[in-house]
Amino acid sequence: MKRFVFIDESIRTRYAMAAVVVPITKVGHFRKEMLNLRTKGAKSFHMGRERRQRQQQALKLLASLDYCEIYASTSRENIRALARQESLRSLLKILPTHEYHVILDHTNQEETDRETILRLRKTLDNKLEFLHL
């Protein structure tokens, strides 16, 4: 069964990427749950823009959704563009063998992401489609 992989990044003391993997049959439910996390009047929910309490609430929700899998990778690379590609490669390599539709945020690194994923796709057993959204 195809799975959606929603990837986001965090840059604090080091570069990190996290992925939430959701079976295609549960994407509608997942999106509804995430929309319920929005504050009144907000168009979306984004961990980086939320207060600590809302972040904790979101983590508890994700942990309670038994169909979600969560993966993370980090990089100690100091150059942000290199750290992103290292984290992306590491993250995609640890995903179990399945068919995935990977969703990444829009970024100025889209072309490099594309090259990284296309190169990696040749070496993995996973089927990877991807989109910046």
PDB file of C-alpha atoms in Angstrom:
ATOM      1  CA  MET A   1       0.000   0.000   0.000  1.00  0.00           C
ATOM      2  CA  LYS A   2       1.274   3.458  -0.892  1.00  0.00           C
ATOM      3  CA  ARG A   3       2.224   5.752   1.956  1.00  0.00           C
ATOM      4  CA  PHE A   4       2.491   9.510   2.136  1.00  0.00           C
ATOM      5  CA  VAL A   5       5.601  10.980   3.774  1.00  0.00           C
ATOM      6  CA  PHE A   6       5.249  14.525   5.078  1.00  0.00           C
ATOM      7  CA  ILE A   7       8.718  15.983   5.688  1.00  0.00           C
ATOM      8  CA  ASP A   8       9.645  19.142   7.555  1.00  0.00           C
ATOM      9  CA  GLU A   9      12.917  20.613   8.754  1.00  0.00           C
ATOM     10  CA  SER A  10      14.136  22.311  11.888  1.00  0.00           C
ATOM     11  CA  ILE A  11      17.260  24.382  12.325  1.00  0.00           C
ATOM     12  CA  ARG A  12      18.310  25.030  15.889  1.00  0.00           C
ATOM     13  CA  THR A  13      21.713  23.950  17.168  1.00  0.00           C
ATOM     14  CA  ARG A  14      21.909  21.581  14.199  1.00  0.00           C
ATOM     15  CA  TYR A  15      19.894  20.746  11.118  1.00  0.00           C
ATOM     16  CA  ALA A  16      17.138  18.144  11.544  1.00  0.00           C
ATOM     17  CA  MET A  17      14.410  16.654   9.375  1.00  0.00           C
ATOM     18  CA  ALA A  18      11.377  14.733  10.523  1.00  0.00           C
ATOM     19  CA  ALA A  19       8.956  12.637   8.529  1.00  0.00           C
ATOM     20  CA  VAL A  20       5.447  11.517   9.366  1.00  0.00           C
ATOM     21  CA  VAL A  21       4.459   8.474   7.312  1.00  0.00           C
ATOM     22  CA  VAL A  22       0.742   7.967   6.742  1.00  0.00           C
ATOM     23  CA  PRO A  23      -0.926   5.162   4.757  1.00  0.00           C
ATOM     24  CA  ILE A  24      -2.827   6.499   1.756  1.00  0.00           C
ATOM     25  CA  THR A  25      -6.094   5.220   3.246  1.00  0.00           C
ATOM     26  CA  LYS A  26      -5.581   7.396   6.352  1.00  0.00           C
ATOM     27  CA  VAL A  27      -4.428  10.666   4.731  1.00  0.00           C
ATOM     28  CA  GLY A  28      -7.924  12.215   4.907  1.00  0.00           C
ATOM     29  CA  HIS A  29      -8.202  11.442   8.619  1.00  0.00           C
ATOM     30  CA  PHE A  30      -4.650  12.675   9.238  1.00  0.00           C
ATOM     31  CA  ARG A  31      -5.293  15.990   7.485  1.00  0.00           C
ATOM     32  CA  LYS A  32      -8.515  16.475   9.409  1.00  0.00           C
ATOM     33  CA  GLU A  33      -6.689  15.888  12.696  1.00  0.00           C
ATOM     34  CA  MET A  34      -3.938  18.322  11.724  1.00  0.00           C
ATOM     35  CA  LEU A  35      -6.474  20.959  10.656  1.00  0.00           C
ATOM     36  CA  ASN A  36      -8.094  20.651  14.073  1.00  0.00           C
ATOM     37  CA  LEU A  37      -4.781  21.779  15.596  1.00  0.00           C
ATOM     38  CA  ARG A  38      -4.953  25.165  13.884  1.00  0.00           C
ATOM     39  CA  THR A  39      -5.557  28.178  16.047  1.00  0.00           C
ATOM     40  CA  LYS A  40      -8.695  30.163  15.296  1.00  0.00           C
ATOM     41  CA  GLY A  41      -8.308  32.067  12.024  1.00  0.00           C
ATOM     42  CA  ALA A  42      -5.101  30.258  10.958  1.00  0.00           C
ATOM     43  CA  LYS A  43      -4.941  28.653   7.526  1.00  0.00           C
ATOM     44  CA  SER A  44      -2.537  25.917   8.585  1.00  0.00           C
ATOM     45  CA  PHE A  45      -0.633  24.376  11.470  1.00  0.00           C
ATOM     46  CA  HIS A  46       3.168  24.526  11.422  1.00  0.00           C
ATOM     47  CA  MET A  47       5.264  23.337  14.368  1.00  0.00           C
ATOM     48  CA  GLY A  48       7.845  26.088  13.975  1.00  0.00           C
ATOM     49  CA  ARG A  49       5.257  28.831  14.328  1.00  0.00           C
ATOM     50  CA  GLU A  50       3.416  27.362  17.284  1.00  0.00           C
ATOM     51  CA  ARG A  51       3.892  27.978  20.976  1.00  0.00           C
ATOM     52  CA  ARG A  52       5.431  25.220  23.085  1.00  0.00           C
ATOM     53  CA  GLN A  53       2.067  24.083  24.472  1.00  0.00           C
ATOM     54  CA  ARG A  54       0.597  23.695  20.962  1.00  0.00           C
ATOM     55  CA  GLN A  55       3.709  21.821  19.822  1.00  0.00           C
ATOM     56  CA  GLN A  56       3.311  19.406  22.734  1.00  0.00           C
ATOM     57  CA  GLN A  57      -0.365  18.964  21.868  1.00  0.00           C
ATOM     58  CA  ALA A  58       0.560  18.125  18.272  1.00  0.00           C
ATOM     59  CA  LEU A  59       3.182  15.583  19.373  1.00  0.00           C
ATOM     60  CA  LYS A  60       0.674  13.888  21.668  1.00  0.00           C
ATOM     61  CA  LEU A  61      -1.814  13.743  18.816  1.00  0.00           C
ATOM     62  CA  LEU A  62       0.733  12.209  16.426  1.00  0.00           C
ATOM     63  CA  ALA A  63       1.733   9.653  19.058  1.00  0.00           C
ATOM     64  CA  SER A  64      -1.932   8.701  19.531  1.00  0.00           C
ATOM     65  CA  LEU A  65      -2.536   8.049  15.820  1.00  0.00           C
ATOM     66  CA  ASP A  66      -1.633   4.361  15.633  1.00  0.00           C
ATOM     67  CA  TYR A  67      -1.297   4.449  11.852  1.00  0.00           C
ATOM     68  CA  CYS A  68       1.449   7.132  11.833  1.00  0.00           C
ATOM     69  CA  GLU A  69       5.142   6.342  11.766  1.00  0.00           C
ATOM     70  CA  ILE A  70       7.649   9.048  12.670  1.00  0.00           C
ATOM     71  CA  TYR A  71      11.273   9.150  11.533  1.00  0.00           C
ATOM     72  CA  ALA A  72      13.995  11.745  12.013  1.00  0.00           C
ATOM     73  CA  SER A  73      17.526  12.481  10.874  1.00  0.00           C
ATOM     74  CA  THR A  74      20.064  15.136  11.766  1.00  0.00           C
ATOM     75  CA  SER A  75      23.241  16.561  10.346  1.00  0.00           C
ATOM     76  CA  ARG A  76      26.217  18.215  11.981  1.00  0.00           C
ATOM     77  CA  GLU A  77      27.150  19.824   8.659  1.00  0.00           C
ATOM     78  CA  ASN A  78      27.615  23.589   9.095  1.00  0.00           C
ATOM     79  CA  ILE A  79      26.596  24.530   5.568  1.00  0.00           C
ATOM     80  CA  ARG A  80      22.808  24.512   5.588  1.00  0.00           C
ATOM     81  CA  ALA A  81      22.347  23.369   1.973  1.00  0.00           C
ATOM     82  CA  LEU A  82      24.671  20.395   2.528  1.00  0.00           C
ATOM     83  CA  ALA A  83      23.019  19.585   5.857  1.00  0.00           C
ATOM     84  CA  ARG A  84      19.609  19.507   4.171  1.00  0.00           C
ATOM     85  CA  GLN A  85      20.731  17.024   1.538  1.00  0.00           C
ATOM     86  CA  GLU A  86      22.525  14.838   4.085  1.00  0.00           C
ATOM     87  CA  SER A  87      19.422  14.771   6.309  1.00  0.00           C
ATOM     88  CA  LEU A  88      17.128  14.081   3.362  1.00  0.00           C
ATOM     89  CA  ARG A  89      19.283  11.171   2.166  1.00  0.00           C
ATOM     90  CA  SER A  90      19.491   9.709   5.677  1.00  0.00           C
ATOM     91  CA  LEU A  91      15.769  10.059   6.229  1.00  0.00           C
ATOM     92  CA  LEU A  92      14.779   8.402   2.961  1.00  0.00           C
ATOM     93  CA  LYS A  93      17.272   5.576   3.489  1.00  0.00           C
ATOM     94  CA  ILE A  94      15.749   4.564   6.837  1.00  0.00           C
ATOM     95  CA  LEU A  95      12.197   4.237   5.499  1.00  0.00           C
ATOM     96  CA  PRO A  96      11.062   0.589   5.322  1.00  0.00           C
ATOM     97  CA  THR A  97      10.531  -0.855   1.841  1.00  0.00           C
ATOM     98  CA  HIS A  98       7.221   0.455   0.458  1.00  0.00           C
ATOM     99  CA  GLU A  99       5.854   2.804  -2.174  1.00  0.00           C
ATOM    100  CA  TYR A 100       5.987   6.425  -1.007  1.00  0.00           C
ATOM    101  CA  HIS A 101       4.707   9.809  -2.084  1.00  0.00           C
ATOM    102  CA  VAL A 102       7.065  12.294  -0.404  1.00  0.00           C
ATOM    103  CA  ILE A 103       5.806  15.818   0.344  1.00  0.00           C
ATOM    104  CA  LEU A 104       8.386  18.532   1.108  1.00  0.00           C
ATOM    105  CA  ASP A 105       7.883  22.234   1.801  1.00  0.00           C
ATOM    106  CA  HIS A 106       8.686  24.745  -0.919  1.00  0.00           C
ATOM    107  CA  THR A 107      12.286  25.892  -0.586  1.00  0.00           C
ATOM    108  CA  ASN A 108      15.090  27.432  -2.583  1.00  0.00           C
ATOM    109  CA  GLN A 109      16.684  23.958  -2.508  1.00  0.00           C
ATOM    110  CA  GLU A 110      14.038  22.259  -4.658  1.00  0.00           C
ATOM    111  CA  GLU A 111      16.351  21.520  -7.580  1.00  0.00           C
ATOM    112  CA  THR A 112      19.002  20.060  -5.285  1.00  0.00           C
ATOM    113  CA  ASP A 113      16.326  18.031  -3.448  1.00  0.00           C
ATOM    114  CA  ARG A 114      15.184  16.696  -6.797  1.00  0.00           C
ATOM    115  CA  GLU A 115      18.720  15.659  -7.779  1.00  0.00           C
ATOM    116  CA  THR A 116      19.294  14.021  -4.393  1.00  0.00           C
ATOM    117  CA  ILE A 117      16.045  12.053  -4.526  1.00  0.00           C
ATOM    118  CA  LEU A 118      16.489  10.970  -8.145  1.00  0.00           C
ATOM    119  CA  ARG A 119      20.026   9.766  -7.416  1.00  0.00           C
ATOM    120  CA  LEU A 120      18.908   7.973  -4.265  1.00  0.00           C
ATOM    121  CA  ARG A 121      15.892   6.415  -5.957  1.00  0.00           C
ATOM    122  CA  LYS A 122      18.242   4.342  -8.134  1.00  0.00           C
ATOM    123  CA  THR A 123      19.785   2.656  -5.079  1.00  0.00           C
ATOM    124  CA  LEU A 124      16.685   1.995  -2.937  1.00  0.00           C
ATOM    125  CA  ASP A 125      14.094  -0.751  -3.074  1.00  0.00           C
ATOM    126  CA  ASN A 126      11.440   1.869  -2.277  1.00  0.00           C
ATOM    127  CA  LYS A 127       9.399   3.537  -4.970  1.00  0.00           C
ATOM    128  CA  LEU A 128       9.645   7.282  -4.351  1.00  0.00           C
ATOM    129  CA  GLU A 129       7.503   9.966  -5.901  1.00  0.00           C
ATOM    130  CA  PHE A 130       7.987  13.455  -4.535  1.00  0.00           C
ATOM    131  CA  LEU A 131       6.521  16.918  -4.605  1.00  0.00           C
ATOM    132  CA  HIS A 132       7.320  20.299  -3.051  1.00  0.00           C
ATOM    133  CA  LEU A 133       4.075  21.747  -1.760  1.00  0.00           C
TER     134      LEU A 133
END
